[in-house]
Structures are given as structure tokens and as C-alpha cells.
């Protein structure tokens, strides 16, 4: 694991672990983290996926006796002064979906005046749902760009609603999918957004002392 040594380096307890959706690249390693660090609770988008890593994470949560909660739009929690607001997914809307990406957990984290929007692998249909149901909650100084910068996400209307100053792209170097999309990178550049990519910068840490 990469995440486990990183968390142990900084110390402290894991108050909450969020499963954004049941794809291995998002929930892989969660079972080991649960067994070793025992997070205070698990929040889950709860899309009915069949990923082995997702099943292992659910079993580990149950076996550890950790409280599990399905995410609902409007849910919120405060952890060490950071307010987490869950904007998606909506279970009634996702009931007819077949793609877990479209049921990604979308979370706005706020510390003081600084807002960070975390988008999982949300794609255009979920962005459209968010624009229709949570537009006023989307604005954020920092955007974790959805779906590794794929062309299936980060539509113009969504980027305009978020209006980020900094965009983070979590993407593997030389990946087979061609992520991030040149079009998405151009759209961010056209809006004057600073972009940090893990395939170029490596691990990225965002630090703020603004309260």
C-alpha cells in the first residue's frame, strides 16, 4: 500500500473512509486499510458493483464492526474543523444506471473560506444532475478533476459553475486511456486554472492555513 504508510507518517486517527464507487482503482487496498487503521466510519455511494476489491472492503467493514452509511445528497459531517458536504449520488437517480462512474460520490470539503470539490469518476450525466440539483454548492477553489481528466467529464457548464483556481488531475504516467484529455486541459487553461498532474508532479499535497 502507498496510502497506509502515508497516513501513518502523519499520525492521528482515520475518522472517515469514503468509497466513491466500486472500481478497483478507487477502492483497491481499502480492506487492508480498514483492518489496520480502523476508521471511525465508512461512507459509501453504495452502487451495486461486483468489484472484488469493493466486496473485500465491505466484508472488512462488517468484520471490524465499523459503522457503514450510505451517502445521500445533503448529508454532512465535520472532521477537525473541515466540513464535508455530500452532494451525490442520489439513490433514486442511480437506480436505473449501469455504469458505477455515474454514481460516484461527490463531496465538497470546506475549511474556513477554502472549498475543495472531490468528484470521483463522475461523468457528464452526473455533472448535469449536479448542475440541476446542487449548482449553488459546486463552487470551489480546488477541483479534483473527475475521471482522471477524461473527455467524458469536466463539461464547460460544470467548470464554469465550479470556477476553480487550482485543478488536480490524478492520472498514471503513460496510461493506455490517453488521460488526461487534451480538450479538458485546454478548457482549464482557457479559464486560467492552475493544473497539477500526478503523472508529471508525482504525489500532490494541497495545504492551506486560510481560516
Coordinates of C-alpha atoms in Angstrom, one line a residue:
X1 CA 0.0 0.0 0.0
X2 CA 1.0 3.6 -0.6
X3 CA -1.8 5.2 1.3
X4 CA -1.2 3.3 4.6
X5 CA 2.5 4.4 5.1
X6 CA 1.5 8.0 4.1
X7 CA -1.3 8.1 6.8
X8 CA 1.0 6.6 9.4
X9 CA 3.6 9.1 8.7
X10 CA 1.3 12.0 9.5
X11 CA -0.2 10.2 12.5
X12 CA -3.7 10.6 14.0
X13 CA -6.8 8.5 13.5
X14 CA -8.8 8.0 10.3
X15 CA -12.1 9.5 11.1
X16 CA -13.9 8.5 7.9
X17 CA -13.3 6.4 4.8
X18 CA -15.4 7.1 1.7
X19 CA -16.0 4.6 -1.1
X20 CA -16.6 6.7 -4.1
X21 CA -17.7 3.8 -6.4
X22 CA -16.8 0.1 -6.7
X23 CA -13.9 0.3 -9.3
X24 CA -10.6 -1.3 -8.2
X25 CA -8.6 1.9 -8.9
X26 CA -10.7 3.7 -6.3
X27 CA -11.4 1.1 -3.7
X28 CA -8.4 -1.2 -4.1
X29 CA -6.5 -1.6 -0.9
X30 CA -9.4 -0.3 1.3
X31 CA -9.8 -3.7 3.0
X32 CA -6.2 -3.6 4.3
X33 CA -6.5 0.0 5.4
X34 CA -9.7 -0.8 7.3
X35 CA -8.2 -3.8 9.0
X36 CA -5.1 -1.9 10.1
X37 CA -6.3 1.6 10.8
X38 CA -9.9 1.0 11.8
X39 CA -11.6 4.2 10.5
X40 CA -14.3 5.7 12.7
X41 CA -16.9 5.2 10.0
X42 CA -17.4 4.3 6.3
X43 CA -19.5 6.3 3.9
X44 CA -20.4 4.5 0.7
X45 CA -22.0 5.6 -2.6
X46 CA -23.4 2.0 -2.4
X47 CA -23.7 1.3 -6.2
X48 CA -24.3 -2.4 -6.6
X49 CA -20.9 -3.3 -8.0
X50 CA -19.2 -6.6 -8.3
X51 CA -15.5 -5.5 -8.0
X52 CA -13.6 -8.0 -5.8
X53 CA -11.9 -5.1 -4.0
X54 CA -15.2 -3.5 -3.2
X55 CA -16.6 -6.7 -1.8
X56 CA -13.5 -7.2 0.3
X57 CA -13.8 -3.7 1.6
X58 CA -17.4 -4.3 2.6
X59 CA -16.6 -7.5 4.3
X60 CA -13.7 -5.9 6.2
X61 CA -16.0 -3.1 7.3
X62 CA -18.5 -5.6 8.6
X63 CA -15.9 -7.8 10.3
X64 CA -14.3 -4.8 12.0
X65 CA -17.7 -3.6 13.3
X66 CA -17.2 -0.2 11.7
X67 CA -20.4 1.9 11.2
X68 CA -21.4 1.9 7.5
X69 CA -23.6 4.6 6.0
X70 CA -25.0 5.1 2.5
X71 CA -24.3 8.5 1.1
X72 CA -27.3 10.8 0.5
X73 CA -27.2 14.3 -1.1
X74 CA -27.3 16.9 1.7
X75 CA -25.5 14.7 4.3
X76 CA -22.7 16.5 6.1
X77 CA -20.0 15.8 8.7
X78 CA -17.4 17.9 10.5
X79 CA -13.9 16.4 11.0
X80 CA -11.2 18.5 12.7
X81 CA -12.8 21.7 11.5
X82 CA -13.3 20.6 8.0
X83 CA -17.0 20.5 6.9
X84 CA -17.8 17.7 4.4
X85 CA -21.0 18.1 2.4
X86 CA -22.1 15.1 0.3
X87 CA -23.7 16.3 -3.0
X88 CA -24.1 13.0 -4.8
X89 CA -25.1 10.3 -5.7
X90 CA -28.9 10.3 -5.4
X91 CA -30.1 6.8 -5.0
X92 CA -33.4 7.4 -6.9
X93 CA -31.4 8.7 -9.9
X94 CA -28.7 6.0 -9.8
X95 CA -31.2 3.1 -9.6
X96 CA -31.5 2.9 -13.3
X97 CA -27.8 3.2 -14.1
X98 CA -25.4 0.6 -15.2
X99 CA -22.1 2.5 -15.0
X100 CA -20.6 2.9 -11.5
X101 CA -18.8 6.1 -12.6
X102 CA -22.1 7.9 -13.0
X103 CA -22.9 7.1 -9.3
X104 CA -19.7 8.5 -7.9
X105 CA -19.6 10.1 -4.5
X106 CA -19.2 13.9 -4.9
X107 CA -18.0 15.7 -1.8
X108 CA -17.3 19.3 -1.1
X109 CA -14.8 19.8 1.7
X110 CA -14.6 23.3 3.3
X111 CA -12.1 24.7 5.7
X112 CA -12.7 28.3 6.5
X113 CA -13.2 30.0 3.2
X114 CA -11.4 27.3 1.2
X115 CA -13.5 24.8 -0.7
X116 CA -12.3 21.6 -2.3
X117 CA -14.6 19.6 -4.7
X118 CA -13.9 15.9 -4.9
X119 CA -15.6 14.2 -7.8
X120 CA -14.6 10.6 -8.0
X121 CA -15.1 9.4 -11.6
X122 CA -18.3 11.4 -12.2
X123 CA -19.0 11.8 -15.9
X124 CA -21.2 14.2 -17.9
X125 CA -24.6 12.8 -16.9
X126 CA -23.8 13.1 -13.2
X127 CA -22.4 16.6 -13.8
X128 CA -25.7 17.5 -15.4
X129 CA -27.6 16.1 -12.4
X130 CA -25.4 18.2 -10.1
X131 CA -26.0 21.3 -12.1
X132 CA -29.7 20.8 -11.9
X133 CA -29.8 19.9 -8.2
X134 CA -26.7 21.4 -6.4
X135 CA -25.4 24.2 -8.6
X136 CA -25.0 26.6 -5.7
X137 CA -22.9 24.1 -3.8
X138 CA -20.4 23.4 -6.6
X139 CA -18.2 26.5 -6.4
X140 CA -14.7 25.6 -5.1
X141 CA -11.2 27.0 -5.1
X142 CA -9.8 23.5 -5.7
X143 CA -11.2 20.9 -8.0
X144 CA -10.2 17.2 -8.1
X145 CA -10.8 16.8 -11.8
X146 CA -13.3 13.9 -12.5
X147 CA -12.3 10.6 -14.0
X148 CA -8.6 11.3 -14.4
X149 CA -9.2 14.1 -16.7
X150 CA -11.2 12.0 -19.2
X151 CA -13.1 13.7 -22.0
X152 CA -16.3 12.2 -20.6
X153 CA -16.2 14.7 -17.7
X154 CA -15.4 18.3 -17.0
X155 CA -18.0 19.9 -19.3
X156 CA -18.0 23.6 -19.9
X157 CA -21.1 24.4 -17.8
X158 CA -19.7 22.3 -14.9
X159 CA -16.3 24.0 -14.9
X160 CA -18.0 27.4 -15.0
X161 CA -20.1 26.5 -12.0
X162 CA -17.1 25.3 -10.0
X163 CA -14.8 28.1 -11.2
X164 CA -11.7 26.6 -9.6
X165 CA -8.4 28.3 -9.2
X166 CA -6.5 25.0 -8.9
X167 CA -7.3 21.7 -10.6
X168 CA -5.8 18.4 -9.5
X169 CA -5.6 15.5 -12.0
X170 CA -4.9 12.1 -10.6
X171 CA -3.6 10.1 -13.5
X172 CA -0.9 7.4 -14.2
X173 CA 2.0 8.3 -16.4
X174 CA 1.7 6.7 -19.9
X175 CA -1.7 5.3 -19.2
X176 CA -3.5 3.4 -22.0
X177 CA -6.6 5.6 -22.0
X178 CA -4.9 8.8 -23.1
X179 CA -5.9 10.6 -19.9
X180 CA -6.0 13.4 -19.3
X181 CA -7.9 14.7 -22.3
X182 CA -6.2 17.5 -24.2
X183 CA -9.6 19.1 -24.6
X184 CA -10.1 19.1 -20.8
X185 CA -6.6 20.5 -20.2
X186 CA -7.3 23.3 -22.8
X187 CA -10.7 24.1 -21.2
X188 CA -9.0 24.5 -17.8
X189 CA -6.2 26.6 -19.3
X190 CA -8.7 28.8 -21.1
X191 CA -10.3 29.6 -17.7
X192 CA -6.9 30.5 -16.1
X193 CA -6.9 27.4 -13.8
X194 CA -3.6 26.2 -12.5
X195 CA -3.3 22.4 -13.1
X196 CA -1.2 19.9 -11.2
X197 CA -1.0 16.4 -12.6
X198 CA 0.3 13.4 -10.8
X199 CA 1.8 11.9 -13.9
X200 CA 4.1 15.0 -14.0
X201 CA 4.4 16.2 -10.5
X202 CA 4.0 12.9 -8.6
X203 CA 2.0 13.0 -5.4
X204 CA 0.3 16.3 -4.8
X205 CA -0.5 17.8 -1.4
X206 CA -2.7 20.8 -1.0
X207 CA -2.0 22.8 2.2
X208 CA -4.0 25.9 3.4
X209 CA -3.8 28.0 6.5
X210 CA -6.7 30.1 5.5
X211 CA -9.5 30.1 8.0

